[in-house]
Tab-separated table of C-alpha atoms (C1' of nucleotides) in Angstrom:
chain	number	residue	atom	x	y	z
X	6	MET	CA	-26.993	-0.561	-8.684
X	7	PRO	CA	-23.808	0.264	-10.448
X	8	LYS	CA	-21.652	-2.768	-10.575
X	9	GLU	CA	-18.015	-2.131	-10.534
X	10	GLN	CA	-16.553	1.274	-11.003
X	11	GLY	CA	-13.017	0.158	-10.658
X	12	ARG	CA	-10.988	-2.241	-8.677
X	13	TYR	CA	-10.447	0.243	-5.917
X	14	GLN	CA	-14.066	-0.255	-4.876
X	15	LEU	CA	-13.298	-3.887	-4.180
X	16	ILE	CA	-10.178	-2.901	-2.330
X	17	TRP	CA	-12.075	-0.439	-0.147
X	18	GLN	CA	-14.479	-3.182	0.826
X	19	THR	CA	-11.645	-5.385	1.945
X	20	VAL	CA	-10.084	-2.603	3.973
X	21	LYS	CA	-13.404	-2.070	5.721
X	22	GLN	CA	-13.169	-5.607	7.048
X	23	ILE	CA	-9.981	-5.059	8.994
X	24	PRO	CA	-11.009	-5.214	12.653
X	25	LYS	CA	-10.303	-2.284	14.912
X	26	GLY	CA	-6.951	-2.628	16.587
X	27	ARG	CA	-5.400	-4.650	13.798
X	28	VAL	CA	-3.411	-3.732	10.710
X	29	ALA	CA	-2.797	-5.206	7.265
X	30	SER	CA	-0.077	-4.690	4.697
X	31	TYR	CA	-0.825	-3.482	1.190
X	32	ALA	CA	0.057	-6.937	-0.086
X	33	ASP	CA	-2.338	-8.540	2.425
X	34	ILE	CA	-5.190	-6.405	1.185
X	35	ALA	CA	-4.341	-7.187	-2.420
X	36	ALA	CA	-4.366	-10.907	-1.698
X	37	LEU	CA	-7.574	-10.794	0.343
X	38	THR	CA	-9.215	-8.878	-2.474
X	39	GLY	CA	-8.235	-11.576	-4.916
X	40	LEU	CA	-5.575	-9.487	-6.589
X	41	PRO	CA	-2.383	-11.108	-5.358
X	42	GLY	CA	0.778	-9.228	-6.121
X	43	GLN	CA	-0.986	-5.974	-6.819
X	44	GLN	CA	-0.024	-4.055	-3.753
X	45	ARG	CA	0.651	-0.887	-5.700
X	46	LEU	CA	-2.958	-0.895	-6.741
X	47	VAL	CA	-3.955	-0.866	-3.095
X	48	GLY	CA	-1.844	2.203	-2.499
X	49	TYR	CA	-3.435	3.837	-5.482
X	50	ALA	CA	-6.933	2.998	-4.276
X	51	LEU	CA	-6.329	4.427	-0.834
X	52	HIS	CA	-4.744	7.517	-2.272
X	53	ASN	CA	-7.980	8.117	-4.154
X	54	LEU	CA	-10.309	7.610	-1.216
X	55	PRO	CA	-13.134	10.123	-1.059
X	56	ARG	CA	-12.850	12.488	1.877
X	57	ASN	CA	-15.750	11.373	3.992
X	58	SER	CA	-15.604	7.658	3.566
X	59	ASP	CA	-15.901	5.200	6.417
X	60	VAL	CA	-12.959	3.178	5.175
X	61	PRO	CA	-10.401	2.654	7.960
X	62	TRP	CA	-7.458	3.571	5.755
X	63	GLN	CA	-5.185	3.964	8.737
X	64	ARG	CA	-5.111	0.208	9.254
X	65	VAL	CA	-3.114	-0.348	6.094
X	66	ILE	CA	0.638	-0.032	6.530
X	67	ASN	CA	3.587	-1.512	4.692
X	68	ALA	CA	5.037	-4.993	4.964
X	69	GLN	CA	7.786	-3.814	7.305
X	70	GLY	CA	5.189	-2.730	9.821
X	71	LYS	CA	5.831	0.927	9.114
X	72	ILE	CA	3.599	3.761	8.032
X	73	SER	CA	4.137	4.577	4.381
X	74	PHE	CA	4.402	8.307	4.846
X	75	PRO	CA	7.546	10.182	5.630
X	76	PRO	CA	7.795	10.539	9.403
X	77	ARG	CA	7.435	14.060	10.661
X	78	THR	CA	4.639	14.826	8.207
X	79	ALA	CA	1.121	15.642	9.334
X	80	ARG	CA	-0.313	12.604	7.579
X	81	TYR	CA	2.153	10.319	9.295
X	82	ARG	CA	1.292	11.639	12.725
X	83	LYS	CA	-2.413	11.477	11.998
X	84	GLN	CA	-2.253	7.832	11.003
X	85	LYS	CA	-0.104	6.893	13.965
X	86	ALA	CA	-2.406	8.676	16.388
X	87	LEU	CA	-5.472	6.947	14.975
X	88	LEU	CA	-3.848	3.545	15.304
X	89	GLU	CA	-2.603	4.143	18.819
X	90	LYS	CA	-6.069	5.217	19.810
X	91	GLU	CA	-7.246	1.790	18.636
X	92	GLY	CA	-4.652	0.058	20.759
X	93	VAL	CA	-1.991	-0.609	18.146
X	94	VAL	CA	1.463	-0.318	19.672
X	95	PHE	CA	4.478	1.203	17.926
X	96	GLU	CA	7.952	0.190	18.971
X	97	LYS	CA	10.731	2.202	17.363
X	98	GLY	CA	8.338	3.402	14.704
X	99	LYS	CA	7.221	-0.085	13.816
X	100	VAL	CA	4.223	-2.276	14.485
X	101	ASP	CA	4.773	-5.943	15.305
X	102	MET	CA	2.926	-7.643	12.469
X	103	GLU	CA	2.860	-10.948	14.310
X	104	LYS	CA	0.872	-9.365	17.109
X	105	PHE	CA	-1.284	-6.886	15.235
X	106	GLY	CA	-1.395	-8.130	11.653
X	107	VAL	CA	-4.610	-9.562	10.249
X	108	MET	CA	-2.998	-12.558	8.618
X	109	PRO	CA	-1.675	-14.186	11.800
X	110	TRP	CA	-4.989	-13.283	13.385
X	111	LEU	CA	-6.931	-15.085	10.664
X	112	GLU	CA	-4.783	-18.139	11.183
X	113	ARG	CA	-5.351	-18.157	14.908
X	114	MET	CA	-9.086	-18.065	14.193
X	115	SER	CA	-8.988	-21.275	12.207
E	11	DA	C1'	-3.240	5.654	-27.494
E	12	DA	C1'	1.237	5.993	-25.387
E	13	DC	C1'	3.305	7.412	-21.153
E	14	DG	C1'	4.338	8.585	-16.364
E	15	DT	C1'	3.080	7.708	-11.911
E	16	DG	C1'	2.193	5.627	-7.237
E	17	DA	C1'	0.228	5.576	0.693
E	18	DC	C1'	4.260	-1.311	-2.456
E	19	DA	C1'	7.525	-5.416	-2.058
E	20	DA	C1'	11.501	-8.302	-2.495
E	21	DG	C1'	16.036	-9.026	-3.758
E	22	DG	C1'	20.899	-7.529	-4.711
E	23	DC	C1'	24.829	-4.887	-3.269
F	18	DA	C1'	21.146	-0.128	7.557
F	19	DG	C1'	20.308	2.312	3.060
F	20	DC	C1'	20.012	2.742	-2.031
F	21	DC	C1'	18.892	0.858	-6.627
F	22	DT	C1'	16.351	-2.214	-9.777
F	23	DT	C1'	12.589	-4.773	-11.236
F	24	DG	C1'	7.801	-6.522	-11.247
F	25	DC	C1'	3.227	-4.981	-10.996
F	26	DC	C1'	-1.085	-2.429	-13.509
F	27	DA	C1'	-5.203	0.921	-13.282
F	28	DC	C1'	-5.729	5.801	-14.116
F	29	DG	C1'	-5.403	10.457	-15.677
F	30	DT	C1'	-3.244	13.287	-19.224
DNA sequence: AACGTGACAAGGC
DNA sequence: AGCCTTGCCACGT
């Protein structure tokens, strides 16, 4: 099997592990992938996702709890709808990272 | 092989 | 609250 075809493969794997109904920031994914501080790389990897992948890209939002697309665009609405369908709640266009973020969730597990 | 770019983030005004 | 700057680095030209 082909080993690594780029770091984005590793990033995609991490994103796949985000449970349904939770979200992670780009920086969270970078850190969990072992690439701390490389949040821009995460954005790049998701931008280059193949069309029919099973990667839950919608669960990655920015550190402010907001979707990183301009509001009012089709992509923005798509992502928001997918998340709401999973039970993620938006208040004033933002998600409460303490409630829905993976990092606090991981801590509560331990 | 240099250069611009990006679905980011944090800090300064 | 916004806008600007800087750090970050793999990829396609």
